[in-house]
C-alpha cells in the first residue's frame, strides 16, 4: 500500500501537476473528519491515550490501509472518536480549511456528520459555534469560502436521520453556512427510500439533496437517490456506468456525479484506476466533478485527484480547467460567486497557455 504520509503523485505529466497546483478550484465532496491530516490525527490521538489510533504519523500509514469498505468505516469511526471537544472541532475545521486553501480551493462544500459528534457528547450548540467560527476565520484569513453539508450516517438508522434533520432545520441551531443534506456510510443493507421523510423535511427547509449512492452498490441505489431523495447531485454514483438509461438521465437533467477516483480504489469500490468508469461518464455526457472524499485517509489530495482524472480522460490544461468549472457549475454557491471563480479559472488558464 502507498505511504499515506506522502501524497500519491499520479504519473500525469509534471507540468500538468504544476498547472493544477495553482488552478483555482471548487470541491463538492470532501468529509470533515475524513480530511484530518496525519499531523492533526496524531495530535488528537496524543490528547486521548485511550484511542487505538496511533500517535506516530508513520504508524498511521498502516492504520489508514483498508482491506474493504467496512474496514474503512471502522478506521473512519476511530478518528471520529478523537473529536471530543468543541475545540477539537474548531481546530480540525480550521486546519482542513488551511489545507484546502493551500490547493487554491476557493470554495468547498464540506460534509459534516453532526450526529456522530453530538451522540458522543459534544454539545450541539457548541458544535455549531465551533464550525461557524472556523468557517468565518478561514474565509477572513485564507479567502476560502466554506459551506456545510450535513449528512446522515445511514447505518446508524432512522434515529440518526431524525437527529440530523433536527440539527439541520431547527432555526435555533442550524448554522449559517449550511446549504445541503446528505447520506453517507455503508450502502449495503441501508436502502435509500427509508430516508425520504427526512430529505423531504430538509428540502422543505431550503437545503439541497446530495446523498452518496452507487459507491458500493448497484445503479438501483442511484435511481432510489434520484426518485425518493430528489438528489440534485450524487456522491460517487460509480455504478451508474452499468445502466445506460441512468447515464442518459443524469446527462439530460445535468445531475452531477461527485467522482472521487482514489477513494474508490482505496475502499475497493473499484479495482484499478484504469477500470474507473469516469471515462464512461464523460462519454455519456454526464456532468463530472472531481473530488478527494477523505484525502489523508486515501493518501491523496484534490490536486492529485485532478491529475488522476486528467490522465484517465487524456486532458490537457484546457480540459482540466473545464473540469474545475464543472465543479463551480454544480456547486450551490450564488451566481456572483460562481462567475468570480469561473473568471479566475479562465484568466489563470489563458495566462498559463500564453506563448
Ligand atoms: N466514501 C465514503 N462513503 C460513505 N461514507 C463516507 C465516505 N467517506 C466518509 N464517509 C463518512 O463516513 C461516515 C460513516 C459513519 C457510519 O457509517 C456510522 C455507522 C454507525 C454509527 C455511526 C456513529 O457515528 O455513531 C456512524 C459518515 O459520516 C460519512 O459521512
Ligand atoms: Zn464521501
mmCIF file of C-alpha atoms and ligand atoms in Angstrom:
data_model
loop_
_atom_site.group_PDB
_atom_site.id
_atom_site.type_symbol
_atom_site.label_atom_id
_atom_site.label_comp_id
_atom_site.label_asym_id
_atom_site.label_seq_id
_atom_site.Cartn_x
_atom_site.Cartn_y
_atom_site.Cartn_z
ATOM 1 C CA UNK A 1 0.000 0.000 0.000
ATOM 2 C CA UNK A 2 1.181 3.540 -0.600
ATOM 3 C CA UNK A 3 2.926 5.571 2.035
ATOM 4 C CA UNK A 4 -0.065 7.618 3.072
ATOM 5 C CA UNK A 5 2.118 10.261 4.656
ATOM 6 C CA UNK A 6 3.327 11.382 1.269
ATOM 7 C CA UNK A 7 0.520 12.245 -1.056
ATOM 8 C CA UNK A 8 0.377 9.950 -4.047
ATOM 9 C CA UNK A 9 1.761 11.627 -7.170
ATOM 10 C CA UNK A 10 -0.126 10.430 -10.202
ATOM 11 C CA UNK A 11 2.119 9.700 -13.206
ATOM 12 C CA UNK A 12 0.435 12.540 -15.136
ATOM 13 C CA UNK A 13 2.964 14.915 -16.764
ATOM 14 C CA UNK A 14 4.739 17.071 -14.162
ATOM 15 C CA UNK A 15 3.877 20.318 -15.927
ATOM 16 C CA UNK A 16 0.197 19.355 -15.726
ATOM 17 C CA UNK A 17 0.672 18.797 -11.982
ATOM 18 C CA UNK A 18 2.163 22.316 -11.854
ATOM 19 C CA UNK A 19 -0.803 23.766 -13.772
ATOM 20 C CA UNK A 20 -3.254 22.021 -11.419
ATOM 21 C CA UNK A 21 -1.440 23.105 -8.261
ATOM 22 C CA UNK A 22 -2.201 26.800 -8.884
ATOM 23 C CA UNK A 23 -5.506 26.353 -10.685
ATOM 24 C CA UNK A 24 -8.401 27.934 -8.743
ATOM 25 C CA UNK A 25 -10.771 25.107 -7.772
ATOM 26 C CA UNK A 26 -14.022 24.219 -6.023
ATOM 27 C CA UNK A 27 -14.538 20.968 -4.107
ATOM 28 C CA UNK A 28 -18.007 19.487 -3.551
ATOM 29 C CA UNK A 29 -17.368 16.067 -1.962
ATOM 30 C CA UNK A 30 -14.916 16.126 0.930
ATOM 31 C CA UNK A 31 -15.561 14.950 4.500
ATOM 32 C CA UNK A 32 -14.794 16.962 7.640
ATOM 33 C CA UNK A 33 -13.321 14.205 9.809
ATOM 34 C CA UNK A 34 -12.032 12.362 6.752
ATOM 35 C CA UNK A 35 -9.846 15.377 5.940
ATOM 36 C CA UNK A 36 -7.996 15.377 9.253
ATOM 37 C CA UNK A 37 -4.320 15.437 8.265
ATOM 38 C CA UNK A 38 -1.909 12.845 9.739
ATOM 39 C CA UNK A 39 -0.470 15.636 11.887
ATOM 40 C CA UNK A 40 -3.902 16.566 13.292
ATOM 41 C CA UNK A 41 -4.897 12.916 13.833
ATOM 42 C CA UNK A 42 -1.588 12.221 15.610
ATOM 43 C CA UNK A 43 -2.030 15.362 17.753
ATOM 44 C CA UNK A 44 -5.584 14.371 18.729
ATOM 45 C CA UNK A 45 -4.531 10.761 19.377
ATOM 46 C CA UNK A 46 -1.840 12.054 21.766
ATOM 47 C CA UNK A 47 -4.569 14.005 23.636
ATOM 48 C CA UNK A 48 -6.667 10.865 24.041
ATOM 49 C CA UNK A 49 -4.357 7.949 25.031
ATOM 50 C CA UNK A 50 -7.303 5.532 25.268
ATOM 51 C CA UNK A 51 -7.598 5.549 21.478
ATOM 52 C CA UNK A 52 -6.469 2.744 19.157
ATOM 53 C CA UNK A 53 -5.331 5.374 16.642
ATOM 54 C CA UNK A 54 -1.502 5.555 16.512
ATOM 55 C CA UNK A 55 0.100 8.786 17.737
ATOM 56 C CA UNK A 56 3.065 8.301 15.423
ATOM 57 C CA UNK A 57 2.253 9.735 11.942
ATOM 58 C CA UNK A 58 4.410 6.983 10.393
ATOM 59 C CA UNK A 59 2.318 4.263 12.100
ATOM 60 C CA UNK A 60 -0.769 5.989 10.720
ATOM 61 C CA UNK A 61 0.244 4.808 7.252
ATOM 62 C CA UNK A 62 -0.546 1.190 8.109
ATOM 63 C CA UNK A 63 -3.575 2.238 10.152
ATOM 64 C CA UNK A 64 -5.007 4.032 7.088
ATOM 65 C CA UNK A 65 -4.777 0.881 4.965
ATOM 66 C CA UNK A 66 -8.131 -0.760 4.214
ATOM 67 C CA UNK A 67 -8.935 -4.258 3.031
ATOM 68 C CA UNK A 68 -12.530 -3.315 2.206
ATOM 69 C CA UNK A 69 -15.198 -0.646 2.712
ATOM 70 C CA UNK A 70 -16.303 -1.970 6.108
ATOM 71 C CA UNK A 71 -12.724 -1.705 7.354
ATOM 72 C CA UNK A 72 -12.584 1.875 6.032
ATOM 73 C CA UNK A 73 -15.676 2.775 8.089
ATOM 74 C CA UNK A 74 -14.081 1.218 11.201
ATOM 75 C CA UNK A 75 -10.966 3.344 10.734
ATOM 76 C CA UNK A 76 -13.101 6.409 9.981
ATOM 77 C CA UNK A 77 -15.082 5.966 13.201
ATOM 78 C CA UNK A 78 -11.910 5.567 15.261
ATOM 79 C CA UNK A 79 -10.893 9.041 14.040
ATOM 80 C CA UNK A 80 -14.424 10.335 14.774
ATOM 81 C CA UNK A 81 -13.848 9.154 18.361
ATOM 82 C CA UNK A 82 -10.873 11.530 18.631
ATOM 83 C CA UNK A 83 -13.088 14.589 18.083
ATOM 84 C CA UNK A 84 -14.337 15.060 21.651
ATOM 85 C CA UNK A 85 -14.473 18.784 22.450
ATOM 86 C CA UNK A 86 -15.700 21.898 20.642
ATOM 87 C CA UNK A 87 -12.032 22.990 20.475
ATOM 88 C CA UNK A 88 -11.152 19.726 18.695
ATOM 89 C CA UNK A 89 -13.951 20.538 16.220
ATOM 90 C CA UNK A 90 -12.759 24.098 15.659
ATOM 91 C CA UNK A 91 -9.095 23.101 15.280
ATOM 92 C CA UNK A 92 -9.958 20.352 12.792
ATOM 93 C CA UNK A 93 -12.236 22.594 10.740
ATOM 94 C CA UNK A 94 -9.743 25.458 10.560
ATOM 95 C CA UNK A 95 -6.859 23.119 9.582
ATOM 96 C CA UNK A 96 -8.977 21.453 6.889
ATOM 97 C CA UNK A 97 -9.705 24.928 5.505
ATOM 98 C CA UNK A 98 -5.966 25.712 5.532
ATOM 99 C CA UNK A 99 -5.228 22.541 3.545
ATOM 100 C CA UNK A 100 -7.947 23.417 1.032
ATOM 101 C CA UNK A 101 -6.594 26.962 0.654
ATOM 102 C CA UNK A 102 -3.097 25.559 0.013
ATOM 103 C CA UNK A 103 -4.576 23.794 -3.010
ATOM 104 C CA UNK A 104 -6.141 27.007 -4.295
ATOM 105 C CA UNK A 105 -9.631 25.817 -3.359
ATOM 106 C CA UNK A 106 -11.747 28.955 -3.442
ATOM 107 C CA UNK A 107 -14.984 27.223 -2.434
ATOM 108 C CA UNK A 108 -15.756 23.899 -0.744
ATOM 109 C CA UNK A 109 -18.904 22.148 0.446
ATOM 110 C CA UNK A 110 -17.609 20.179 3.458
ATOM 111 C CA UNK A 111 -19.643 17.138 4.549
ATOM 112 C CA UNK A 112 -20.113 17.017 8.294
ATOM 113 C CA UNK A 113 -21.899 14.280 10.286
ATOM 114 C CA UNK A 114 -23.143 16.140 13.377
ATOM 115 C CA UNK A 115 -24.937 13.068 14.767
ATOM 116 C CA UNK A 116 -21.604 11.282 15.175
ATOM 117 C CA UNK A 117 -20.305 14.108 17.355
ATOM 118 C CA UNK A 118 -23.431 15.017 19.365
ATOM 119 C CA UNK A 119 -24.084 11.347 20.190
ATOM 120 C CA UNK A 120 -20.515 11.215 21.548
ATOM 121 C CA UNK A 121 -21.305 14.034 23.961
ATOM 122 C CA UNK A 122 -20.331 17.249 22.192
ATOM 123 C CA UNK A 123 -22.951 19.908 22.973
ATOM 124 C CA UNK A 124 -24.921 20.684 19.796
ATOM 125 C CA UNK A 125 -24.834 24.482 20.224
ATOM 126 C CA UNK A 126 -21.083 24.407 20.923
ATOM 127 C CA UNK A 127 -20.579 22.159 17.872
ATOM 128 C CA UNK A 128 -22.358 24.620 15.578
ATOM 129 C CA UNK A 129 -20.470 27.589 17.044
ATOM 130 C CA UNK A 130 -17.144 25.779 16.546
ATOM 131 C CA UNK A 131 -17.675 25.049 12.838
ATOM 132 C CA UNK A 132 -19.049 28.542 12.189
ATOM 133 C CA UNK A 133 -16.125 30.219 13.994
ATOM 134 C CA UNK A 134 -13.682 28.209 11.868
ATOM 135 C CA UNK A 135 -15.630 28.920 8.664
ATOM 136 C CA UNK A 136 -15.574 32.685 9.238
ATOM 137 C CA UNK A 137 -11.902 32.649 10.274
ATOM 138 C CA UNK A 138 -10.951 30.619 7.186
ATOM 139 C CA UNK A 139 -12.799 32.992 4.865
ATOM 140 C CA UNK A 140 -11.191 36.037 6.500
ATOM 141 C CA UNK A 141 -7.654 34.563 6.643
ATOM 142 C CA UNK A 142 -7.447 32.261 3.621
ATOM 143 C CA UNK A 143 -10.164 33.660 1.369
ATOM 144 C CA UNK A 144 -11.623 30.156 1.117
ATOM 145 C CA UNK A 145 -15.426 30.070 1.233
ATOM 146 C CA UNK A 146 -16.762 27.034 3.105
ATOM 147 C CA UNK A 147 -20.325 25.770 3.153
ATOM 148 C CA UNK A 148 -21.654 22.753 5.038
ATOM 149 C CA UNK A 149 -23.424 19.583 4.021
ATOM 150 C CA UNK A 150 -24.919 17.729 6.992
ATOM 151 C CA UNK A 151 -25.178 14.020 6.283
ATOM 152 C CA UNK A 152 -26.957 11.096 7.875
ATOM 153 C CA UNK A 153 -24.650 8.142 8.751
ATOM 154 C CA UNK A 154 -27.054 5.688 7.144
ATOM 155 C CA UNK A 155 -26.004 2.585 9.050
ATOM 156 C CA UNK A 156 -26.907 4.388 12.303
ATOM 157 C CA UNK A 157 -30.527 4.180 11.154
ATOM 158 C CA UNK A 158 -33.599 6.397 11.444
ATOM 159 C CA UNK A 159 -32.631 7.682 14.891
ATOM 160 C CA UNK A 160 -29.592 9.330 13.271
ATOM 161 C CA UNK A 161 -31.767 10.571 10.409
ATOM 162 C CA UNK A 162 -34.154 12.258 12.841
ATOM 163 C CA UNK A 163 -31.315 13.846 14.812
ATOM 164 C CA UNK A 164 -29.543 15.048 11.663
ATOM 165 C CA UNK A 165 -32.614 16.683 10.132
ATOM 166 C CA UNK A 166 -33.474 18.282 13.500
ATOM 167 C CA UNK A 167 -29.984 19.818 13.740
ATOM 168 C CA UNK A 168 -30.223 20.910 10.091
ATOM 169 C CA UNK A 169 -33.641 22.564 10.273
ATOM 170 C CA UNK A 170 -34.079 23.886 13.842
ATOM 171 C CA UNK A 171 -33.783 27.662 13.342
ATOM 172 C CA UNK A 172 -32.085 27.973 16.763
ATOM 173 C CA UNK A 173 -29.320 25.518 15.780
ATOM 174 C CA UNK A 174 -28.963 25.430 12.010
ATOM 175 C CA UNK A 175 -25.597 27.046 11.101
ATOM 176 C CA UNK A 176 -25.496 29.942 8.622
ATOM 177 C CA UNK A 177 -23.140 28.033 6.316
ATOM 178 C CA UNK A 178 -25.416 25.012 5.863
ATOM 179 C CA UNK A 179 -26.534 24.516 2.255
ATOM 180 C CA UNK A 180 -27.125 20.803 1.696
ATOM 181 C CA UNK A 181 -28.223 17.492 3.208
ATOM 182 C CA UNK A 182 -26.618 14.112 2.529
ATOM 183 C CA UNK A 183 -26.477 10.434 3.366
ATOM 184 C CA UNK A 184 -23.181 8.602 3.958
ATOM 185 C CA UNK A 185 -21.812 5.409 5.454
ATOM 186 C CA UNK A 186 -22.220 1.869 4.122
ATOM 187 C CA UNK A 187 -24.840 1.413 1.384
ATOM 188 C CA UNK A 188 -25.131 -2.362 1.652
ATOM 189 C CA UNK A 189 -28.129 -3.114 3.879
ATOM 190 C CA UNK A 190 -29.043 0.592 4.031
ATOM 191 C CA UNK A 191 -31.752 1.149 1.345
ATOM 192 C CA UNK A 192 -32.263 4.813 0.410
ATOM 193 C CA UNK A 193 -36.124 5.025 0.284
ATOM 194 C CA UNK A 194 -36.452 4.859 4.103
ATOM 195 C CA UNK A 195 -34.815 8.293 4.349
ATOM 196 C CA UNK A 196 -37.399 10.035 2.130
ATOM 197 C CA UNK A 197 -39.316 11.712 5.017
ATOM 198 C CA UNK A 198 -36.089 13.234 6.347
ATOM 199 C CA UNK A 199 -34.924 14.501 2.966
ATOM 200 C CA UNK A 200 -38.409 15.946 2.373
ATOM 201 C CA UNK A 201 -38.088 17.951 5.594
ATOM 202 C CA UNK A 202 -34.566 19.108 4.714
ATOM 203 C CA UNK A 203 -35.595 20.155 1.196
ATOM 204 C CA UNK A 204 -38.659 21.957 2.585
ATOM 205 C CA UNK A 205 -36.232 23.915 4.781
ATOM 206 C CA UNK A 206 -34.304 25.026 1.678
ATOM 207 C CA UNK A 207 -31.453 22.506 1.793
ATOM 208 C CA UNK A 208 -30.135 20.801 -1.357
ATOM 209 C CA UNK A 209 -30.116 16.980 -1.602
ATOM 210 C CA UNK A 210 -26.727 15.300 -2.194
ATOM 211 C CA UNK A 211 -26.741 11.666 -0.972
ATOM 212 C CA UNK A 212 -23.967 9.124 -1.569
ATOM 213 C CA UNK A 213 -25.225 6.402 -3.881
ATOM 214 C CA UNK A 214 -23.800 3.740 -6.175
ATOM 215 C CA UNK A 215 -20.455 3.699 -4.376
ATOM 216 C CA UNK A 216 -20.572 0.117 -3.122
ATOM 217 C CA UNK A 217 -23.965 -0.962 -4.502
ATOM 218 C CA UNK A 218 -25.560 -1.049 -7.975
ATOM 219 C CA UNK A 219 -27.382 1.528 -10.105
ATOM 220 C CA UNK A 220 -30.730 0.967 -8.356
ATOM 221 C CA UNK A 221 -29.325 2.819 -5.340
ATOM 222 C CA UNK A 222 -28.649 5.813 -7.617
ATOM 223 C CA UNK A 223 -32.190 5.600 -9.048
ATOM 224 C CA UNK A 224 -33.551 5.471 -5.475
ATOM 225 C CA UNK A 225 -31.492 8.534 -4.505
ATOM 226 C CA UNK A 226 -32.915 10.399 -7.510
ATOM 227 C CA UNK A 227 -36.556 9.357 -7.151
ATOM 228 C CA UNK A 228 -37.003 9.048 -3.376
ATOM 229 C CA UNK A 229 -34.445 11.591 -2.089
ATOM 230 C CA UNK A 230 -34.706 14.033 -5.032
ATOM 231 C CA UNK A 231 -30.901 14.116 -5.341
ATOM 232 C CA UNK A 232 -29.513 17.152 -7.193
ATOM 233 C CA UNK A 233 -26.028 15.637 -7.233
ATOM 234 C CA UNK A 234 -24.852 12.082 -6.465
ATOM 235 C CA UNK A 235 -21.944 11.203 -4.194
ATOM 236 C CA UNK A 236 -19.774 8.841 -6.284
ATOM 237 C CA UNK A 237 -22.513 7.243 -8.441
ATOM 238 C CA UNK A 238 -19.820 4.820 -9.588
ATOM 239 C CA UNK A 239 -22.186 2.001 -10.577
ATOM 240 C CA UNK A 240 -24.211 4.351 -12.857
ATOM 241 C CA UNK A 241 -21.915 3.126 -15.654
ATOM 242 C CA UNK A 242 -23.762 -0.227 -15.510
ATOM 243 C CA UNK A 243 -27.059 1.380 -16.638
ATOM 244 C CA UNK A 244 -27.148 3.330 -19.922
ATOM 245 C CA UNK A 245 -30.652 4.642 -19.182
ATOM 246 C CA UNK A 246 -29.382 6.045 -15.878
ATOM 247 C CA UNK A 247 -26.376 7.673 -17.566
ATOM 248 C CA UNK A 248 -28.723 9.279 -20.118
ATOM 249 C CA UNK A 249 -30.999 10.506 -17.300
ATOM 250 C CA UNK A 250 -28.086 12.036 -15.364
ATOM 251 C CA UNK A 251 -26.816 13.747 -18.527
ATOM 252 C CA UNK A 252 -30.234 15.041 -19.605
ATOM 253 C CA UNK A 253 -31.037 16.514 -16.189
ATOM 254 C CA UNK A 254 -27.433 17.725 -15.555
ATOM 255 C CA UNK A 255 -27.234 15.840 -12.286
ATOM 256 C CA UNK A 256 -23.542 15.950 -11.421
ATOM 257 C CA UNK A 257 -21.577 12.972 -10.175
ATOM 258 C CA UNK A 258 -19.142 13.764 -7.372
ATOM 259 C CA UNK A 259 -16.361 11.474 -8.599
ATOM 260 C CA UNK A 260 -13.598 10.528 -6.126
ATOM 261 C CA UNK A 261 -11.220 8.259 -8.080
ATOM 262 C CA UNK A 262 -8.605 7.308 -5.453
ATOM 263 C CA UNK A 263 -11.280 6.869 -2.776
ATOM 264 C CA UNK A 264 -12.934 4.244 -4.971
ATOM 265 C CA UNK A 265 -9.633 2.345 -5.229
ATOM 266 C CA UNK A 266 -8.743 2.656 -1.509
ATOM 267 C CA UNK A 267 -12.152 1.372 -0.387
ATOM 268 C CA UNK A 268 -12.041 -1.343 -3.052
ATOM 269 C CA UNK A 269 -15.220 0.034 -4.674
ATOM 270 C CA UNK A 270 -13.269 -0.039 -7.959
ATOM 271 C CA UNK A 271 -10.380 -2.451 -8.608
ATOM 272 C CA UNK A 272 -7.917 -0.245 -10.516
ATOM 273 C CA UNK A 273 -7.867 3.355 -11.767
ATOM 274 C CA UNK A 274 -7.705 2.161 -15.373
ATOM 275 C CA UNK A 275 -11.032 0.398 -14.764
ATOM 276 C CA UNK A 276 -12.617 3.507 -13.204
ATOM 277 C CA UNK A 277 -15.881 4.443 -15.062
ATOM 278 C CA UNK A 278 -15.062 8.200 -15.194
ATOM 279 C CA UNK A 279 -14.428 7.845 -18.954
ATOM 280 C CA UNK A 280 -17.873 6.304 -19.475
ATOM 281 C CA UNK A 281 -19.450 9.172 -17.544
ATOM 282 C CA UNK A 282 -17.832 11.790 -19.788
ATOM 283 C CA UNK A 283 -18.630 9.801 -22.956
ATOM 284 C CA UNK A 284 -22.321 9.721 -21.901
ATOM 285 C CA UNK A 285 -22.304 13.495 -21.411
ATOM 286 C CA UNK A 286 -22.682 13.324 -17.609
ATOM 287 C CA UNK A 287 -21.558 16.384 -15.618
ATOM 288 C CA UNK A 288 -18.441 15.070 -13.841
ATOM 289 C CA UNK A 289 -16.822 16.818 -10.884
ATOM 290 C CA UNK A 290 -13.515 15.725 -9.309
ATOM 291 C CA UNK A 291 -13.206 15.350 -5.518
ATOM 292 C CA UNK A 292 -10.942 13.833 -2.845
ATOM 293 C CA UNK A 293 -13.538 12.450 -0.346
ATOM 294 C CA UNK A 294 -11.189 11.703 2.616
ATOM 295 C CA UNK A 295 -7.819 12.771 1.251
ATOM 296 C CA UNK A 296 -5.327 11.930 4.051
ATOM 297 C CA UNK A 297 -7.030 8.560 4.618
ATOM 298 C CA UNK A 298 -6.551 7.733 0.949
ATOM 299 C CA UNK A 299 -3.053 9.192 0.670
ATOM 300 C CA UNK A 300 -4.152 11.772 -1.848
ATOM 301 C CA UNK A 301 -5.323 15.373 -2.131
ATOM 302 C CA UNK A 302 -7.573 17.285 -4.505
ATOM 303 C CA UNK A 303 -4.718 18.315 -6.802
ATOM 304 C CA UNK A 304 -3.689 14.684 -7.209
ATOM 305 C CA UNK A 305 -7.294 13.708 -7.980
ATOM 306 C CA UNK A 306 -7.320 16.265 -10.799
ATOM 307 C CA UNK A 307 -4.077 14.750 -12.117
ATOM 308 C CA UNK A 308 -5.620 11.258 -11.992
ATOM 309 C CA UNK A 309 -8.734 12.465 -13.826
ATOM 310 C CA UNK A 310 -6.643 14.321 -16.407
ATOM 311 C CA UNK A 311 -4.641 11.191 -17.155
ATOM 312 C CA UNK A 312 -7.662 8.878 -17.343
ATOM 313 C CA UNK A 313 -9.581 11.369 -19.529
ATOM 314 C CA UNK A 314 -6.460 12.347 -21.536
ATOM 315 C CA UNK A 315 -6.983 16.043 -20.816
ATOM 316 C CA UNK A 316 -4.690 18.991 -21.455
ATOM 317 C CA UNK A 317 -4.755 22.213 -19.414
ATOM 318 C CA UNK A 318 -7.945 23.444 -21.117
ATOM 319 C CA UNK A 319 -9.664 20.134 -20.378
ATOM 320 C CA UNK A 320 -8.609 20.297 -16.725
ATOM 321 C CA UNK A 321 -9.893 23.892 -16.491
ATOM 322 C CA UNK A 322 -13.263 22.666 -17.809
ATOM 323 C CA UNK A 323 -13.345 20.008 -15.051
ATOM 324 C CA UNK A 324 -12.725 22.734 -12.491
ATOM 325 C CA UNK A 325 -15.564 24.802 -13.952
ATOM 326 C CA UNK A 326 -17.863 21.753 -13.806
ATOM 327 C CA UNK A 327 -17.470 21.790 -10.015
ATOM 328 C CA UNK A 328 -18.244 25.510 -9.904
ATOM 329 C CA UNK A 329 -21.335 24.982 -12.097
ATOM 330 C CA UNK A 330 -22.606 22.077 -9.948
ATOM 331 C CA UNK A 331 -21.974 23.925 -6.664
ATOM 332 C CA UNK A 332 -24.594 25.673 -4.542
ATOM 333 C CA UNK A 333 -22.607 28.923 -4.479
ATOM 334 C CA UNK A 334 -24.527 32.023 -5.591
ATOM 335 C CA UNK A 335 -24.231 33.111 -9.241
ATOM 336 C CA UNK A 336 -21.952 36.070 -8.457
ATOM 337 C CA UNK A 337 -19.568 33.757 -6.628
ATOM 338 C CA UNK A 338 -19.662 31.225 -9.461
ATOM 339 C CA UNK A 339 -18.862 33.899 -12.052
ATOM 340 C CA UNK A 340 -15.961 35.147 -9.957
ATOM 341 C CA UNK A 341 -14.320 31.696 -9.745
ATOM 342 C CA UNK A 342 -15.042 30.864 -13.414
ATOM 343 C CA UNK A 343 -13.353 34.127 -14.444
ATOM 344 C CA UNK A 344 -10.361 33.328 -12.221
ATOM 345 C CA UNK A 345 -10.032 29.894 -13.842
ATOM 346 C CA UNK A 346 -10.218 31.357 -17.362
ATOM 347 C CA UNK A 347 -7.734 34.147 -16.611
ATOM 348 C CA UNK A 348 -5.287 31.726 -14.988
ATOM 349 C CA UNK A 349 -5.547 29.214 -17.850
ATOM 350 C CA UNK A 350 -5.088 31.883 -20.529
ATOM 351 C CA UNK A 351 -2.012 33.234 -18.756
ATOM 352 C CA UNK A 352 -0.573 29.709 -18.376
ATOM 353 C CA UNK A 353 -1.029 28.953 -22.083
ATOM 354 C CA UNK A 354 0.122 32.368 -23.345
ATOM 355 C CA UNK A 355 3.179 31.963 -25.608
HETATM 356 N N1 LIG B 1 -16.529 7.448 0.794
HETATM 357 C C1 LIG B 1 -17.444 7.469 1.792
HETATM 358 N N2 LIG B 1 -18.582 6.767 1.637
HETATM 359 C C2 LIG B 1 -19.524 6.805 2.602
HETATM 360 N N3 LIG B 1 -19.401 7.476 3.776
HETATM 361 C C3 LIG B 1 -18.272 8.151 3.965
HETATM 362 C C4 LIG B 1 -17.242 8.188 2.991
HETATM 363 N N4 LIG B 1 -16.217 8.943 3.472
HETATM 364 C C5 LIG B 1 -16.587 9.373 4.671
HETATM 365 N N5 LIG B 1 -17.820 8.923 4.976
HETATM 366 C C6 LIG B 1 -18.471 9.211 6.231
HETATM 367 O O1 LIG B 1 -18.407 8.007 6.957
HETATM 368 C C7 LIG B 1 -19.346 8.126 7.985
HETATM 369 C C8 LIG B 1 -19.867 6.757 8.282
HETATM 370 C C9 LIG B 1 -20.420 6.743 9.671
HETATM 371 C C10 LIG B 1 -21.155 5.450 9.894
HETATM 372 O O2 LIG B 1 -21.276 4.666 8.972
HETATM 373 C C11 LIG B 1 -21.691 5.170 11.208
HETATM 374 C C12 LIG B 1 -22.290 3.943 11.432
HETATM 375 C C13 LIG B 1 -22.790 3.671 12.693
HETATM 376 C C14 LIG B 1 -22.699 4.598 13.723
HETATM 377 C C15 LIG B 1 -22.091 5.811 13.475
HETATM 378 C C16 LIG B 1 -21.951 6.837 14.565
HETATM 379 O O3 LIG B 1 -21.408 7.923 14.316
HETATM 380 O O4 LIG B 1 -22.373 6.551 15.697
HETATM 381 C C17 LIG B 1 -21.593 6.126 12.219
HETATM 382 C C18 LIG B 1 -20.427 9.084 7.503
HETATM 383 O O5 LIG B 1 -20.473 10.146 8.413
HETATM 384 C C19 LIG B 1 -19.927 9.578 6.171
HETATM 385 O O6 LIG B 1 -20.096 10.991 6.068
HETATM 386 ZN ZN1 LIG B 2 -17.908 10.510 0.644
#
